[in-house]
Tab-separated table of C-alpha atoms in Angstrom:
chain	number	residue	atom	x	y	z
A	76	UNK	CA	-11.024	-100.948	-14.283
A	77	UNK	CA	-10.635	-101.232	-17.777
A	78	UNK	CA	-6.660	-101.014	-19.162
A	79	UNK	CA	-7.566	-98.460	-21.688
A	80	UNK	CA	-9.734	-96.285	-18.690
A	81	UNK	CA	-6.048	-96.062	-17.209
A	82	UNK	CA	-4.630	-95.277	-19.970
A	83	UNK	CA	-6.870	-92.477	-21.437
A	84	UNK	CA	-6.170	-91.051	-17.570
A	85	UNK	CA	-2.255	-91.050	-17.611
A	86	UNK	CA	-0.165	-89.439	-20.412
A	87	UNK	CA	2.320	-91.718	-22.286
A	88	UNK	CA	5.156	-90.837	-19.429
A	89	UNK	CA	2.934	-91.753	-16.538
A	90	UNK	CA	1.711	-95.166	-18.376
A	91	UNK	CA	5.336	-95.465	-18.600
A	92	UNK	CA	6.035	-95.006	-15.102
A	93	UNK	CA	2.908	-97.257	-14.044
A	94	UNK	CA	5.147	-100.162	-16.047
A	95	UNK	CA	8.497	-99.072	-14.080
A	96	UNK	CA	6.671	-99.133	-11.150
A	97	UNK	CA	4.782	-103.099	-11.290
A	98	UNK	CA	8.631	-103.851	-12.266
A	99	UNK	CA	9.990	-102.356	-9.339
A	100	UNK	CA	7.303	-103.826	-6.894
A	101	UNK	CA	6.928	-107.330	-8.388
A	102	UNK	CA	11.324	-107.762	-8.631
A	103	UNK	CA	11.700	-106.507	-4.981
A	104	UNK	CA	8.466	-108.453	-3.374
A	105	UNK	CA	7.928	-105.060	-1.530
A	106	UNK	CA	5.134	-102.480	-2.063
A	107	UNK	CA	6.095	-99.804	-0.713
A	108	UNK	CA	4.573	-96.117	-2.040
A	109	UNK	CA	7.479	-94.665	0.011
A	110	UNK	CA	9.844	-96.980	-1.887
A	111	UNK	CA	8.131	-96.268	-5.256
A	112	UNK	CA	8.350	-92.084	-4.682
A	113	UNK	CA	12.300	-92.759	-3.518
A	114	UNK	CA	12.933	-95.060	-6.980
A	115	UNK	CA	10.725	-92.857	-9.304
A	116	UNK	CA	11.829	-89.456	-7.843
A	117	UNK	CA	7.887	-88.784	-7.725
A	118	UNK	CA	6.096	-87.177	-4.484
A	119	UNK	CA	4.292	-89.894	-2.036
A	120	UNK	CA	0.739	-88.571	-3.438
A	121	UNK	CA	1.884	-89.810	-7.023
A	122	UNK	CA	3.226	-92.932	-5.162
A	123	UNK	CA	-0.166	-93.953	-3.876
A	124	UNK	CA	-1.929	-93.232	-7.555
A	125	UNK	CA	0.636	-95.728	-8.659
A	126	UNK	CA	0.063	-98.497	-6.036
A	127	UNK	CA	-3.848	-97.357	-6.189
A	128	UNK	CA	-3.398	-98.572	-10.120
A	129	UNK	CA	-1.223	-101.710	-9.671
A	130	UNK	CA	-3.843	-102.568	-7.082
A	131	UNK	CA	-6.956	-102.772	-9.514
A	132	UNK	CA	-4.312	-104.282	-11.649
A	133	UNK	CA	-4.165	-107.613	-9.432
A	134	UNK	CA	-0.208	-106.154	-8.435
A	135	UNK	CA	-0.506	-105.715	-5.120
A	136	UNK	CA	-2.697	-106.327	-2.109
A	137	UNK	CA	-4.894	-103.479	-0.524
A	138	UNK	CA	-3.414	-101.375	1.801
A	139	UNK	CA	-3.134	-101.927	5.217
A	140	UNK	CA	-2.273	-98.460	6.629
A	141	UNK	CA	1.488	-97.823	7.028
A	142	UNK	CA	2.715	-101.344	6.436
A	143	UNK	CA	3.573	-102.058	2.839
A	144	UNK	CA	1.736	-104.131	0.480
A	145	UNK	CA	1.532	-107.585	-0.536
A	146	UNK	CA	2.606	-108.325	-3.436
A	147	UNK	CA	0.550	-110.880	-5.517
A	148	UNK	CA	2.964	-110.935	-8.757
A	149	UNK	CA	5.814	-113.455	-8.472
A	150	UNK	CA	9.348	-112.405	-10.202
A	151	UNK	CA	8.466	-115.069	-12.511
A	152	UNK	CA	5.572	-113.809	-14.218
A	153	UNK	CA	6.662	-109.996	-14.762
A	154	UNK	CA	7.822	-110.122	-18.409
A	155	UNK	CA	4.122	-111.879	-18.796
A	156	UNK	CA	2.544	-109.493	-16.769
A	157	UNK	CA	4.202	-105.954	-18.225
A	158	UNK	CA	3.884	-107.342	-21.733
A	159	UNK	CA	0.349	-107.788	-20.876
A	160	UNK	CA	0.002	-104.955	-19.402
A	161	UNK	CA	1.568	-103.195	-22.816
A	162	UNK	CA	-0.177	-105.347	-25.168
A	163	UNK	CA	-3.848	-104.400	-23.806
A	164	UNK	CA	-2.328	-100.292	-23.604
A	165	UNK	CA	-1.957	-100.643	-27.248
A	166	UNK	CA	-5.462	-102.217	-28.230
């Protein structure tokens, strides 16, 4: 999906939140919805729209059920990966 399909779909505080959330997944190697509702202070259904979007983002892995996510982002490449992830938002 295109960045700027995302984009028109979330307002400017949800993008936002999409960014706090790769952050949070790709820095803790954990993806977790429940641990991105507990973090964000968002309910689990907002959670899994997240982790849907870092998914077709190349973020995470698929999910698996109850067991969290893989995590295909190393701590490495985040500041590449969010200012990509800003740079095409702006386009």
């Amino acid at each position: 999906m295109p960045v700027n399909d995302a984009r028109a779909r979330c307002s400017g505080q949800e993008y936002e939140l999409l960014l706090i959330a790769a952050e949070l997944v790709v820095v803790a190697q954990y993806g977790s919805t429940r641990m991105l509702a507990r973090k964000l202070r968002i309910p689990l259904a907002g959670a899994e729209l997240f982790m849907d979007e870092l998914e077709r983002r190349g973020v995470v892995g698929p999910s698996t059920g109850a067991k969290a996510r893989d995590v295909l982002v190393n701590p490495a490449s985040l500041h590449d990966l969010l200012a990509g992830l800003r740079q095409r938002a702006a386009a």
